[in-house]
């Protein structure tokens, strides 16, 4: 007799796969069972019993003959033995998911599940443990009744003998009546919503972990709090006030407003302590740097963290981290004890996309840190606040860390009941002098100002921050034209990935070196790079952005402020109206001028941390933002999220909305031409080899070629840059990657950008240095050359 099969790679019987879930369930109970039990409103033993029942029945629909035939065909091909597994005759197609069939075998009376709502919760947790587009309606019930009558009802003996169920199964009068409990999806208005969300979300986690044969919770005894404490003892560091505050309030939610240099990272790690946690920052480069700092042996030496963003696997591999594939898998499954992540990876759940319960249930028994909330757009900030509200309602814990907290966000959190007795606020403001400012109603591009910058750069490190890529390139060209021999470098988002990584390392190395000179960059450095320059020249932006920029100058506060070290230019307002809200920029200028007028008789114009916070509080209140686009975007996003129904969106749709922007991944033409006959051609040939292997059903070769193809695509992606759709439309031509007359499979989402690309790689003392301007969108290549 054929054994009931659950999976083919690796081969597993239905009993074996289900037992894998049960093993993961026991691991989850040991790891965080007590924490999960604090979140539920029913008896804890009943909760675990219901989850065990869901696990036992979740895949029983796989006994469906067409599904078994499909797996048997695959196994026969793999074994090159067409008669090893017997294919049964059946009139049915394998076109209905097994998850819709699994509850048919549940004997609710014997299972002691008599309450209608509990029955509904259990059935939906099983029916929707795979999210598909199939609608539960009368037509589906009619089709399933025929399948149940002619196929599933004849499988009872097979289930009893082969699967050996742990609970009584229904053996008579099988029908699709259970589907009436799945017609209307359970949403947040349901009285037992939290129970359903936990049962369904944990079922997703258990199934993913069991299928991947990875532990559902890794390194549960490796507490970051202990590692951070040991780090402090080794370095003989004394805890700062903010860190003592976090330790004292480990059982609370925290909103922490702290100046640069107050040790916010360690503060968060002390607060996390022994708990499972997710630590978020706005940009990948910031997350990577934080991950390195926590992981490396000369720092905190915590080797058990995960890294989660769109290119995290490549980063781990390229930087020599061992077991990077295992680490990446655990991070994607949300199984790491501590995960450093961009918010698009874990904060999709407020969109309630299909399967969102997996993230939400995990965050319910975890802690989440949101750093630099002021650096996000109003749409993303609204999404974070909605997410915090949901986490708070179910019992999870959050910490918000920021140097400047917009009043609007506090007002909204108070309105939503987040700022209750479980949440504490702490302000830790430096009283040191870091920034002696001058606000100039002048253009940064004026010849006199450029001459002043060049003169300063002879014995100082000078940073220039512009609002747009175009303005940064313009400034770079103007300074070069005025003095060709000056040490000048440019960094913005329009360099290909591998060049941008080199440039980011170059600017960090420069900041730490004894060199003097000029770096020109964009808002890219505001929240991403830990750099410290002597002098800053910047275009005006919104106050929150501007104050982030100031953090790149005299960062440690150890340099003299006797002379002006920050020059703010208000005459040119590049990017205002597109990148920055014009009304908010105008008010920012107004507040800065008011501050300067008040301090005009005090000699040097020191802008301290308290001044910054006061201005941000004043600017970003609902009253002062009235009728602004910023407030409109913020409120509209919250209105959307408050009204969104569960499972309306798919995962990728939610992620796309969270990333906000339509974009293209492109390879500049000159770069493409340099790799066309190597990387691109090799990728094309790998596709052909894979097709041949599939035709020959050579699964060992298929597995090897898939790994080679993945690694090769990663190499190709390093030659790309992501550009917003509006920039692509504004300048340049996008063309597809084609060999012969066909698109290359696997590269359909990458385009060629027919614009000039200016970047030269130099090697100096075994160190890579990039010089150039990056993509020049205004210099379209002639298509007929």
XYZ file of C-alpha atoms in Angstrom:
785
model
C 0.000 0.000 0.000
C 1.283 3.481 -0.870
C 2.069 5.692 2.072
C 0.299 9.050 2.223
C 2.817 11.617 0.977
C 3.086 15.221 2.150
C 6.211 16.440 0.339
C 8.748 15.250 -2.195
C 11.829 17.407 -1.514
C 12.721 16.240 0.997
C 10.455 13.206 0.911
C 8.024 13.169 3.833
C 4.924 11.222 4.610
C 1.876 13.091 5.846
C 2.451 11.686 9.328
C 6.115 12.722 9.306
C 5.323 16.272 8.186
C 2.580 16.660 10.789
C 4.880 15.352 13.498
C 7.472 17.926 12.419
C 4.877 20.621 13.153
C 4.147 19.050 16.527
C 7.877 19.080 17.317
C 8.066 22.766 16.370
C 4.983 23.416 18.507
C 6.688 21.936 21.560
C 9.777 24.042 20.842
C 7.604 27.173 20.632
C 5.942 26.372 23.965
C 9.320 25.950 25.656
C 10.716 29.127 24.070
C 7.873 31.622 24.481
C 4.888 29.676 25.791
C 4.569 31.739 28.966
C 4.746 34.978 26.981
C 2.086 33.780 24.511
C -0.184 32.665 27.350
C -0.328 36.249 28.657
C -1.888 37.330 25.350
C -4.895 34.983 25.327
C -8.301 35.279 26.975
C -9.055 31.541 27.194
C -7.584 28.821 29.388
C -3.943 28.275 28.421
C -4.273 24.481 28.144
C -7.273 24.919 25.852
C -5.286 27.316 23.655
C -2.476 24.810 23.134
C -5.021 22.011 22.605
C -6.744 23.993 19.842
C -3.421 24.739 18.171
C -2.491 21.054 18.372
C -5.820 20.087 16.758
C -5.246 22.597 13.947
C -1.764 21.160 13.381
C -3.085 17.587 13.308
C -5.777 18.306 10.719
C -4.168 21.131 8.690
C -2.903 18.955 5.820
C -5.355 16.018 5.836
C -6.843 17.290 2.580
C -3.622 16.068 0.931
C -5.174 12.581 0.831
C -7.093 13.867 -2.240
C -6.186 11.475 -5.080
C -5.082 14.103 -7.655
C -2.769 15.677 -5.069
C -1.232 12.291 -4.201
C -0.893 11.494 -7.915
C 0.985 14.756 -8.482
C 3.529 13.908 -5.770
C 3.858 10.320 -6.953
C 4.591 11.489 -10.497
C 7.377 13.723 -9.186
C 8.853 10.884 -7.107
C 8.688 8.431 -10.009
C 10.549 10.951 -12.192
C 13.165 11.599 -9.508
C 13.739 7.866 -9.073
C 13.549 7.245 -12.820
C 11.088 4.466 -12.044
C 7.572 5.070 -13.474
C 6.131 2.111 -11.529
C 7.531 2.793 -8.056
C 4.446 4.716 -6.934
C 1.100 3.666 -8.391
C -0.922 6.436 -10.017
C -4.646 6.055 -9.288
C -7.407 6.747 -11.768
C -9.494 9.783 -10.895
C -11.990 12.028 -12.716
C -10.841 15.071 -10.712
C -8.182 17.683 -11.339
C -5.811 18.973 -8.687
C -7.307 22.470 -8.907
C -8.616 23.002 -5.358
C -6.165 23.522 -2.525
C -5.916 20.765 0.066
C -6.482 23.359 2.814
C -10.133 23.732 1.713
C -10.647 20.000 2.172
C -8.787 19.286 5.420
C -11.576 20.176 7.926
C -13.983 17.680 6.357
C -12.501 14.959 8.585
C -12.954 16.888 11.836
C -15.379 15.335 14.329
C -16.159 18.427 16.391
C -18.282 16.545 18.890
C -15.452 14.105 19.662
C -12.999 17.003 19.635
C -15.141 18.718 22.261
C -15.469 21.854 20.137
C -19.143 22.771 20.344
C -19.067 26.571 20.485
C -19.885 27.958 17.025
C -17.317 30.764 17.178
C -14.523 28.462 18.327
C -15.439 26.104 15.507
C -15.265 29.031 13.088
C -11.822 30.049 14.377
C -10.389 26.538 14.058
C -11.845 25.965 10.592
C -10.580 29.298 9.242
C -7.119 28.724 10.718
C -6.969 25.506 8.649
C -8.804 26.616 5.488
C -6.644 29.755 5.199
C -3.288 28.394 6.316
C -2.512 28.704 2.606
C -3.886 31.953 1.195
C -5.291 31.453 -2.275
C -7.620 33.437 -4.523
C -10.382 30.819 -4.388
C -13.681 32.224 -3.070
C -15.704 30.137 -0.633
C -19.173 30.189 -2.231
C -21.982 27.849 -3.243
C -20.151 26.814 -6.396
C -17.089 25.698 -4.406
C -19.279 23.820 -1.916
C -21.016 22.005 -4.775
C -17.665 20.983 -6.290
C -16.326 19.875 -2.920
C -19.425 17.808 -2.142
C -18.763 15.800 -5.280
C -15.069 15.390 -4.352
C -16.003 14.407 -0.792
C -18.599 11.902 -1.941
C -16.524 10.271 -4.710
C -12.980 10.589 -3.327
C -12.337 11.830 0.221
C -15.005 9.694 1.923
C -13.228 6.618 0.588
C -9.958 7.561 2.284
C -11.007 6.932 5.892
C -9.343 3.522 6.235
C -6.202 4.818 4.546
C -6.057 7.721 7.009
C -6.607 5.436 9.987
C -3.971 2.914 8.855
C -1.327 5.184 7.335
C -1.721 8.547 9.054
C -2.810 7.152 12.421
C -4.543 10.350 13.589
C -4.055 11.522 17.173
C -7.695 12.571 17.413
C -11.009 10.986 16.387
C -11.830 11.686 12.780
C -15.222 11.842 11.168
C -15.953 8.666 9.210
C -19.610 9.065 8.167
C -21.781 11.673 6.493
C -18.885 13.748 5.242
C -19.978 16.941 3.472
C -18.946 20.563 2.873
C -21.167 22.084 5.577
C -18.015 23.161 7.480
C -17.324 25.718 4.740
C -20.181 27.917 5.966
C -17.818 28.826 8.807
C -15.213 30.041 6.286
C -17.428 32.229 4.095
C -16.949 35.470 6.029
C -13.362 36.082 7.089
C -12.740 36.809 10.768
C -11.614 40.422 11.204
C -10.573 42.755 14.022
C -14.213 43.342 14.992
C -14.662 39.703 15.990
C -14.837 39.207 19.767
C -12.156 36.497 19.598
C -9.994 38.195 16.960
C -6.787 37.986 19.022
C -7.293 34.262 19.601
C -7.858 33.632 15.885
C -4.920 35.795 14.864
C -2.573 33.917 17.190
C -3.809 30.456 16.186
C -3.647 31.198 12.468
C -0.401 33.163 12.629
C 1.373 30.487 14.663
C 0.075 27.792 12.284
C 1.786 29.675 9.443
C 5.008 29.834 11.451
C 4.860 26.149 12.403
C 4.184 25.062 8.834
C 6.988 27.215 7.358
C 9.508 25.998 9.927
C 8.539 22.333 9.613
C 8.603 22.493 5.799
C 12.038 24.126 5.812
C 13.298 21.881 8.622
C 14.453 24.957 10.534
C 13.705 25.602 14.191
C 10.747 27.906 14.759
C 12.704 29.817 17.407
C 16.498 29.852 17.340
C 19.019 30.552 20.097
C 16.341 31.146 22.688
C 18.853 31.236 25.570
C 21.152 33.810 23.914
C 20.097 37.066 25.568
C 21.361 40.289 24.046
C 21.058 42.043 27.407
C 23.763 39.801 28.910
C 26.056 40.290 25.909
C 25.648 44.070 26.108
C 26.352 44.001 29.847
C 29.533 41.970 29.234
C 30.580 44.411 26.511
C 30.250 47.319 28.947
C 32.288 45.475 31.575
C 35.035 44.609 29.076
C 35.257 48.210 27.829
C 34.817 49.568 31.368
C 31.906 51.711 30.190
C 29.547 53.253 32.697
C 25.846 53.115 31.857
C 24.334 56.404 30.798
C 21.112 57.807 32.169
C 19.057 56.658 29.181
C 20.416 53.108 29.527
C 19.533 52.945 33.222
C 16.058 54.207 32.305
C 15.645 51.403 29.744
C 16.780 48.735 32.218
C 14.329 50.017 34.810
C 11.439 49.919 32.315
C 12.069 46.621 30.484
C 8.452 45.584 31.080
C 7.052 48.827 29.610
C 6.678 50.385 26.190
C 9.156 53.245 25.822
C 9.205 56.457 23.814
C 12.786 57.673 24.059
C 13.847 61.130 22.894
C 17.626 61.309 23.141
C 20.393 63.414 21.666
C 23.109 61.956 19.464
C 25.821 60.418 21.612
C 23.451 59.211 24.327
C 24.047 55.548 23.418
C 20.609 54.832 21.925
C 21.615 51.494 20.389
C 22.843 50.052 23.699
C 19.797 51.577 25.400
C 17.548 49.534 23.104
C 19.604 46.367 23.627
C 19.362 46.707 27.409
C 15.588 47.173 27.073
C 15.264 44.073 24.846
C 17.248 42.032 27.412
C 16.112 38.371 27.298
C 13.181 38.833 24.923
C 12.745 38.074 21.243
C 13.019 41.332 19.293
C 13.032 43.138 15.957
C 15.192 46.261 15.577
C 14.274 48.558 12.677
C 15.992 51.479 10.956
C 15.056 53.413 7.792
C 17.932 52.398 5.493
C 19.699 49.156 4.642
C 23.144 50.674 5.083
C 22.220 51.702 8.653
C 20.890 48.229 9.401
C 24.027 46.602 7.988
C 26.296 48.812 10.097
C 24.269 48.086 13.232
C 24.295 44.347 12.523
C 28.096 44.438 12.113
C 28.526 46.341 15.331
C 26.442 43.902 17.360
C 27.885 40.787 15.698
C 31.619 41.437 15.433
C 34.047 40.026 17.985
C 35.670 43.375 18.771
C 32.258 44.860 19.549
C 29.278 43.234 21.331
C 30.132 39.816 19.828
C 26.524 38.597 19.619
C 26.662 35.989 16.851
C 22.994 35.049 16.984
C 21.307 38.009 15.312
C 19.506 37.958 11.981
C 19.606 40.471 9.137
C 16.447 40.996 7.105
C 16.118 43.230 4.051
C 15.978 42.797 0.297
C 19.734 42.187 -0.146
C 20.660 40.890 3.324
C 21.768 37.449 2.075
C 24.235 39.058 -0.334
C 25.555 41.343 2.392
C 26.196 38.443 4.770
C 27.888 36.404 2.060
C 30.030 39.278 0.759
C 31.187 40.210 4.253
C 32.360 36.748 5.208
C 29.633 35.734 7.646
C 29.507 31.943 8.017
C 26.270 29.968 7.613
C 24.741 32.972 5.852
C 22.138 30.810 4.084
C 20.897 29.289 7.333
C 20.908 32.704 8.982
C 18.956 34.215 6.067
C 16.373 31.415 6.163
C 15.843 31.832 9.902
C 15.484 35.599 9.464
C 12.895 35.214 6.698
C 10.963 32.800 8.932
C 11.124 35.361 11.791
C 12.898 32.717 13.877
C 15.966 34.635 15.068
C 16.147 35.774 18.688
C 17.117 39.273 17.509
C 16.528 40.496 13.955
C 17.756 43.756 12.405
C 15.305 44.689 9.671
C 14.025 47.387 7.376
C 10.391 48.153 8.147
C 9.052 46.900 4.792
C 9.941 43.359 5.885
C 7.998 43.255 9.171
C 5.594 46.207 9.163
C 3.409 45.060 6.282
C 0.863 43.628 8.706
C -1.148 46.894 9.170
C -2.236 46.405 5.529
C -3.736 43.066 6.641
C -2.540 41.352 3.487
C -3.255 37.658 2.959
C -1.219 35.819 5.569
C -0.388 38.915 7.667
C -1.165 36.965 10.835
C 2.288 35.341 10.622
C 4.036 38.670 11.320
C 1.394 39.977 13.689
C 1.362 36.851 15.866
C 5.171 36.913 16.086
C 5.329 40.584 17.049
C 2.643 39.925 19.676
C 5.144 38.034 21.851
C 8.206 40.039 20.794
C 9.641 43.483 21.348
C 10.053 45.874 18.429
C 12.400 48.868 18.275
C 11.653 51.692 15.826
C 14.659 53.975 15.481
C 14.593 57.373 13.757
C 10.806 57.543 13.283
C 11.142 61.182 12.248
C 13.165 60.127 9.181
C 10.181 58.419 7.515
C 7.657 59.955 5.142
C 4.229 60.830 6.586
C 2.730 57.747 4.897
C 5.248 55.354 6.446
C 5.098 57.089 9.828
C 1.307 56.614 9.769
C 1.783 52.921 8.957
C 4.211 52.552 11.862
C 1.778 54.209 14.262
C -1.038 51.929 13.074
C 1.280 48.966 13.542
C 2.236 50.135 17.036
C -1.457 50.465 17.873
C -2.096 46.873 16.735
C 0.937 45.560 18.653
C -0.176 47.458 21.749
C -3.727 46.085 21.544
C -2.568 42.481 21.465
C 0.067 42.855 24.175
C 3.365 43.205 22.312
C 6.014 45.706 23.380
C 7.530 48.622 21.456
C 10.270 51.190 21.839
C 10.415 54.334 19.697
C 13.807 56.069 19.658
C 14.387 59.448 18.093
C 16.445 62.601 18.439
C 13.423 64.747 17.565
C 9.850 63.527 18.088
C 7.161 65.231 15.982
C 4.298 66.329 18.254
C 1.811 65.079 15.665
C 2.908 61.488 16.250
C 2.526 61.787 20.015
C -0.904 63.400 19.578
C -2.021 60.568 17.305
C -0.712 57.843 19.627
C -2.512 59.470 22.546
C -5.726 59.633 20.515
C -5.423 55.908 19.762
C -4.948 54.932 23.401
C -1.298 53.925 23.033
C 0.033 56.358 25.638
C -1.498 54.600 28.632
C -0.044 53.249 31.878
C 1.979 50.631 29.943
C 3.968 53.303 28.097
C 6.626 55.598 29.563
C 8.465 58.531 27.987
C 12.046 59.552 28.624
C 13.916 62.647 27.417
C 17.687 62.666 27.570
C 19.026 65.833 26.040
C 22.678 66.739 25.746
C 23.629 70.181 27.051
C 26.880 70.278 25.115
C 27.644 72.671 22.259
C 27.992 71.074 18.860
C 26.623 73.485 16.264
C 27.417 77.156 15.766
C 25.069 77.994 12.894
C 24.619 80.727 10.324
C 21.390 81.009 8.298
C 22.057 82.727 4.980
C 19.506 84.094 2.531
C 21.961 83.237 -0.202
C 22.572 80.555 -2.806
C 25.035 77.805 -1.977
C 26.070 77.944 -5.651
C 27.267 81.583 -5.538
C 30.887 81.962 -6.582
C 31.849 83.596 -3.261
C 30.379 80.723 -1.259
C 32.121 78.146 -3.425
C 35.431 79.969 -2.927
C 34.833 79.988 0.840
C 34.162 76.227 0.796
C 37.326 75.543 -1.209
C 39.392 77.644 1.221
C 37.919 75.836 4.241
C 38.663 72.435 2.706
C 42.396 73.105 2.701
C 42.596 72.377 6.433
C 39.128 71.043 7.325
C 36.798 68.208 6.434
C 33.895 69.885 4.665
C 30.540 68.193 4.022
C 28.016 69.637 1.561
C 24.480 68.198 1.611
C 22.118 68.995 -1.253
C 18.440 68.136 -1.619
C 18.587 66.404 -5.006
C 20.964 64.257 -7.022
C 20.939 66.852 -9.811
C 21.953 69.681 -7.463
C 24.722 67.562 -5.922
C 26.134 66.838 -9.391
C 25.887 70.551 -10.278
C 27.822 71.556 -7.145
C 30.443 68.877 -7.804
C 30.953 70.234 -11.338
C 31.149 73.885 -10.184
C 33.798 73.187 -7.534
C 35.829 71.039 -9.912
C 35.658 73.765 -12.556
C 36.949 76.316 -10.050
C 39.748 74.111 -8.674
C 40.699 70.907 -10.468
C 43.285 69.847 -7.888
C 40.993 69.856 -4.877
C 40.241 66.640 -2.963
C 36.536 66.332 -3.764
C 34.169 63.363 -3.811
C 30.497 62.809 -4.605
C 27.986 60.342 -3.120
C 24.313 59.995 -3.990
C 21.773 57.275 -4.763
C 22.431 57.174 -8.531
C 25.557 55.046 -8.440
C 25.315 51.334 -9.138
C 25.200 49.133 -6.038
C 28.825 48.013 -5.998
C 30.116 51.556 -6.559
C 27.798 53.008 -3.927
C 29.049 50.470 -1.370
C 32.629 51.532 -2.118
C 31.689 55.224 -1.852
C 29.962 54.692 1.483
C 33.123 53.040 2.797
C 35.245 55.816 1.277
C 33.341 58.587 3.073
C 33.529 56.714 6.402
C 37.280 56.175 5.940
C 37.759 59.841 4.999
C 35.871 61.035 8.102
C 38.184 58.974 10.340
C 41.392 59.878 8.479
C 43.789 62.824 8.703
C 42.801 63.993 5.225
C 41.078 67.276 4.483
C 38.797 67.998 1.558
C 35.176 68.044 0.405
C 32.431 65.433 0.193
C 29.203 66.353 -1.569
C 26.165 64.204 -0.911
C 22.383 64.168 -0.597
C 19.957 63.333 2.227
C 21.292 59.781 1.798
C 23.655 60.437 4.744
C 21.031 61.852 7.104
C 20.185 58.640 8.945
C 22.461 56.091 7.371
C 26.157 56.818 7.829
C 28.082 57.324 11.040
C 30.374 60.135 9.860
C 31.782 63.227 11.533
C 32.916 66.325 9.579
C 34.305 69.670 10.751
C 32.084 71.953 8.682
C 28.662 71.499 7.073
C 27.153 73.509 4.211
C 23.557 72.549 3.445
C 20.563 73.604 1.433
C 17.448 74.292 3.472
C 15.064 71.373 3.976
C 12.419 70.591 6.581
C 13.638 70.989 10.170
C 13.611 67.250 10.931
C 15.745 66.556 7.858
C 17.982 69.547 8.545
C 18.680 68.516 12.133
C 19.567 65.014 10.953
C 22.112 66.617 8.636
C 23.596 68.598 11.505
C 24.296 65.272 13.195
C 27.002 64.598 10.580
C 29.012 67.622 11.786
C 30.870 67.692 15.122
C 28.957 64.522 15.924
C 30.766 63.779 19.161
C 30.756 67.438 20.266
C 34.515 67.419 20.866
C 35.464 70.107 18.332
C 35.546 73.834 18.939
C 32.406 75.857 18.255
C 34.099 79.242 18.482
C 33.605 79.671 14.750
C 30.572 78.878 12.598
C 30.586 75.197 11.617
C 27.121 74.935 10.022
C 26.012 77.124 7.093
C 22.340 76.872 6.056
C 21.379 78.387 2.690
C 17.722 79.332 2.150
C 17.716 81.079 -1.236
C 17.723 78.007 -3.475
C 15.099 75.434 -2.538
C 15.862 72.469 -4.776
C 13.566 69.514 -4.215
C 10.981 71.618 -2.407
C 7.535 70.665 -3.647
C 8.729 67.253 -4.854
C 10.892 65.820 -2.040
C 9.944 68.239 0.731
C 6.601 69.881 1.525
C 6.899 73.552 0.546
C 4.738 74.851 3.409
C 6.810 72.974 5.986
C 10.071 74.229 4.472
C 8.786 77.822 4.560
C 7.796 77.432 8.211
C 11.193 75.854 8.933
C 12.906 78.953 7.539
C 10.583 81.143 9.610
C 11.405 79.289 12.846
C 15.145 79.334 12.121
C 15.076 83.085 11.498
C 13.093 83.628 14.717
C 15.706 81.628 16.611
C 18.551 83.600 15.047
C 16.894 86.941 15.853
C 16.420 85.905 19.488
C 20.071 84.885 19.824
C 21.616 87.672 17.728
C 23.051 89.539 20.739
C 24.611 86.467 22.350
C 27.726 86.341 20.170
C 28.108 82.925 18.577
C 24.847 81.319 17.470
C 24.753 77.926 19.226
C 21.837 75.676 18.249
C 21.605 73.133 21.058
C 19.566 69.934 21.333
C 16.790 71.550 23.391
C 16.360 74.268 20.740
C 16.007 71.601 18.050
C 13.384 69.650 19.988
C 11.389 72.773 20.768
C 11.313 73.785 17.102
C 10.292 70.283 15.958
C 7.526 70.151 18.578
C 6.226 73.499 17.409
C 6.483 72.743 13.689
C 5.031 69.231 13.718
C 1.872 69.808 15.715
C -1.523 69.147 14.142
C -2.379 72.826 14.598
C 0.667 74.107 12.698
C 0.393 71.439 9.991
C -3.218 72.338 9.215
C -3.916 72.296 5.434
C -0.399 70.962 4.658
C 0.230 68.074 2.259
C 2.201 66.357 5.025
C -0.818 66.210 7.337
C -3.104 65.197 4.492
C -0.849 62.246 3.554
C -0.519 61.219 7.205
C -4.265 61.309 7.915
C -5.252 59.670 4.618
C -2.896 56.754 5.227
C -4.317 56.181 8.699
C -7.847 56.394 7.299
C -6.944 53.779 4.673
C -5.388 51.445 7.246
C -8.261 51.860 9.711
C -10.752 50.867 7.029
C -8.840 48.130 5.236
C -10.422 44.678 5.398
C -8.384 41.589 6.195
C -6.978 39.670 3.220
C -7.858 42.264 0.568
C -4.213 42.616 -0.438
C -1.464 40.182 -1.281
C 1.922 40.230 0.504
C 3.802 41.870 -2.379
C 1.072 44.495 -2.821
C 1.392 45.475 0.842
C 5.185 45.633 0.571
C 4.884 47.792 -2.534
C 2.569 50.230 -0.735
C 4.973 50.394 2.199
C 7.926 51.110 -0.058
C 5.765 53.919 -1.465
C 7.344 54.406 -4.806
C 7.169 52.898 -8.280
C 10.715 52.294 -9.455
C 12.887 50.579 -12.040
C 15.997 48.504 -11.443
C 18.401 49.507 -14.227
C 21.921 48.881 -15.508
C 23.511 51.927 -17.156
C 24.291 51.174 -20.805
C 28.094 51.404 -20.473
C 28.053 49.038 -17.484
C 25.693 46.671 -19.317
C 27.982 46.581 -22.355
C 30.931 45.680 -20.117
C 29.129 42.617 -18.673
C 26.947 41.591 -21.628
C 29.337 38.935 -22.920
C 30.117 37.603 -19.440
C 27.449 37.887 -16.719
C 24.456 38.368 -19.028
C 25.490 35.704 -21.543
C 26.334 33.265 -18.739
C 22.893 33.852 -17.201
C 21.253 33.193 -20.572
C 23.214 29.949 -20.987
C 22.282 28.866 -17.427
C 18.621 29.261 -18.381
C 19.152 26.953 -21.353
C 21.003 24.413 -19.211
C 18.199 24.509 -16.625
C 15.544 23.924 -19.283
C 17.496 20.919 -20.520
C 17.850 19.554 -16.973
C 14.110 19.941 -16.371
C 13.331 18.144 -19.628
C 15.659 15.339 -18.617
C 14.286 15.402 -15.045
C 17.859 15.569 -13.741
C 17.090 16.931 -10.284
C 20.675 16.961 -8.976
C 21.729 19.164 -11.895
C 18.624 21.337 -11.414
C 19.518 22.008 -7.786
C 23.107 22.903 -8.656
C 22.145 25.179 -11.554
C 19.512 27.001 -9.483
C 22.178 27.927 -6.920
C 24.532 29.072 -9.709
C 21.729 31.125 -11.261
C 20.889 32.790 -7.945
C 24.539 33.689 -7.309
C 24.918 35.022 -10.838
C 21.815 37.200 -10.548
C 23.230 38.663 -7.342
C 26.379 39.615 -9.256
C 24.229 41.254 -11.943
C 22.197 43.141 -9.321
C 25.413 44.719 -8.028
C 25.684 46.412 -11.434
C 22.259 48.017 -11.026
C 20.737 51.099 -9.480
C 17.112 51.627 -8.518
C 15.607 54.806 -9.914
C 12.122 56.239 -9.304
C 9.697 55.959 -12.177
C 9.336 59.714 -12.462
C 13.108 60.069 -12.935
C 13.138 57.415 -15.618
C 10.295 59.188 -17.398
C 11.935 62.571 -16.943
C 15.212 61.638 -18.560
C 16.739 58.721 -20.373
C 15.295 55.689 -22.116
C 14.564 52.337 -20.517
C 15.041 49.253 -22.690
C 14.610 45.564 -21.917
C 17.403 43.004 -21.707
C 16.973 40.819 -24.784
C 19.089 38.144 -26.448
C 17.871 37.200 -29.900
C 14.221 38.173 -29.840
C 13.387 37.099 -26.323
C 13.514 38.483 -22.809
C 15.931 36.647 -20.551
C 14.006 34.649 -17.972
C 14.867 35.888 -14.489
C 16.035 39.305 -15.706
C 12.622 40.617 -16.788
C 12.622 43.043 -13.853
C 15.972 44.619 -14.821
C 16.275 47.213 -17.595
C 19.031 48.993 -19.482
C 19.217 52.762 -18.916
C 20.345 54.585 -22.039
C 22.102 57.408 -20.189
C 25.708 58.265 -19.479
C 27.297 56.808 -16.380
C 30.349 58.546 -14.967
C 32.414 56.578 -12.460
C 36.014 55.451 -12.379
C 37.440 52.820 -10.068
C 40.949 53.475 -8.726
C 43.021 51.219 -6.506
C 45.218 53.113 -4.053
C 47.233 51.173 -1.496
C 45.000 48.107 -2.005
C 41.936 50.246 -1.381
C 39.097 50.786 -3.880
C 38.165 54.414 -4.587
C 35.349 55.641 -6.845
C 35.500 59.035 -8.556
C 32.754 60.414 -10.773
C 29.197 61.725 -10.988
C 27.121 58.564 -11.343
C 24.115 58.371 -13.664
C 23.601 61.543 -15.705
C 19.900 61.486 -16.546
C 20.133 64.675 -18.579
C 22.724 63.085 -20.881
C 20.778 60.554 -22.903
C 22.854 58.353 -25.141
C 22.391 58.588 -28.887
C 20.575 55.408 -29.922
C 22.075 55.510 -33.422
C 25.733 55.565 -32.470
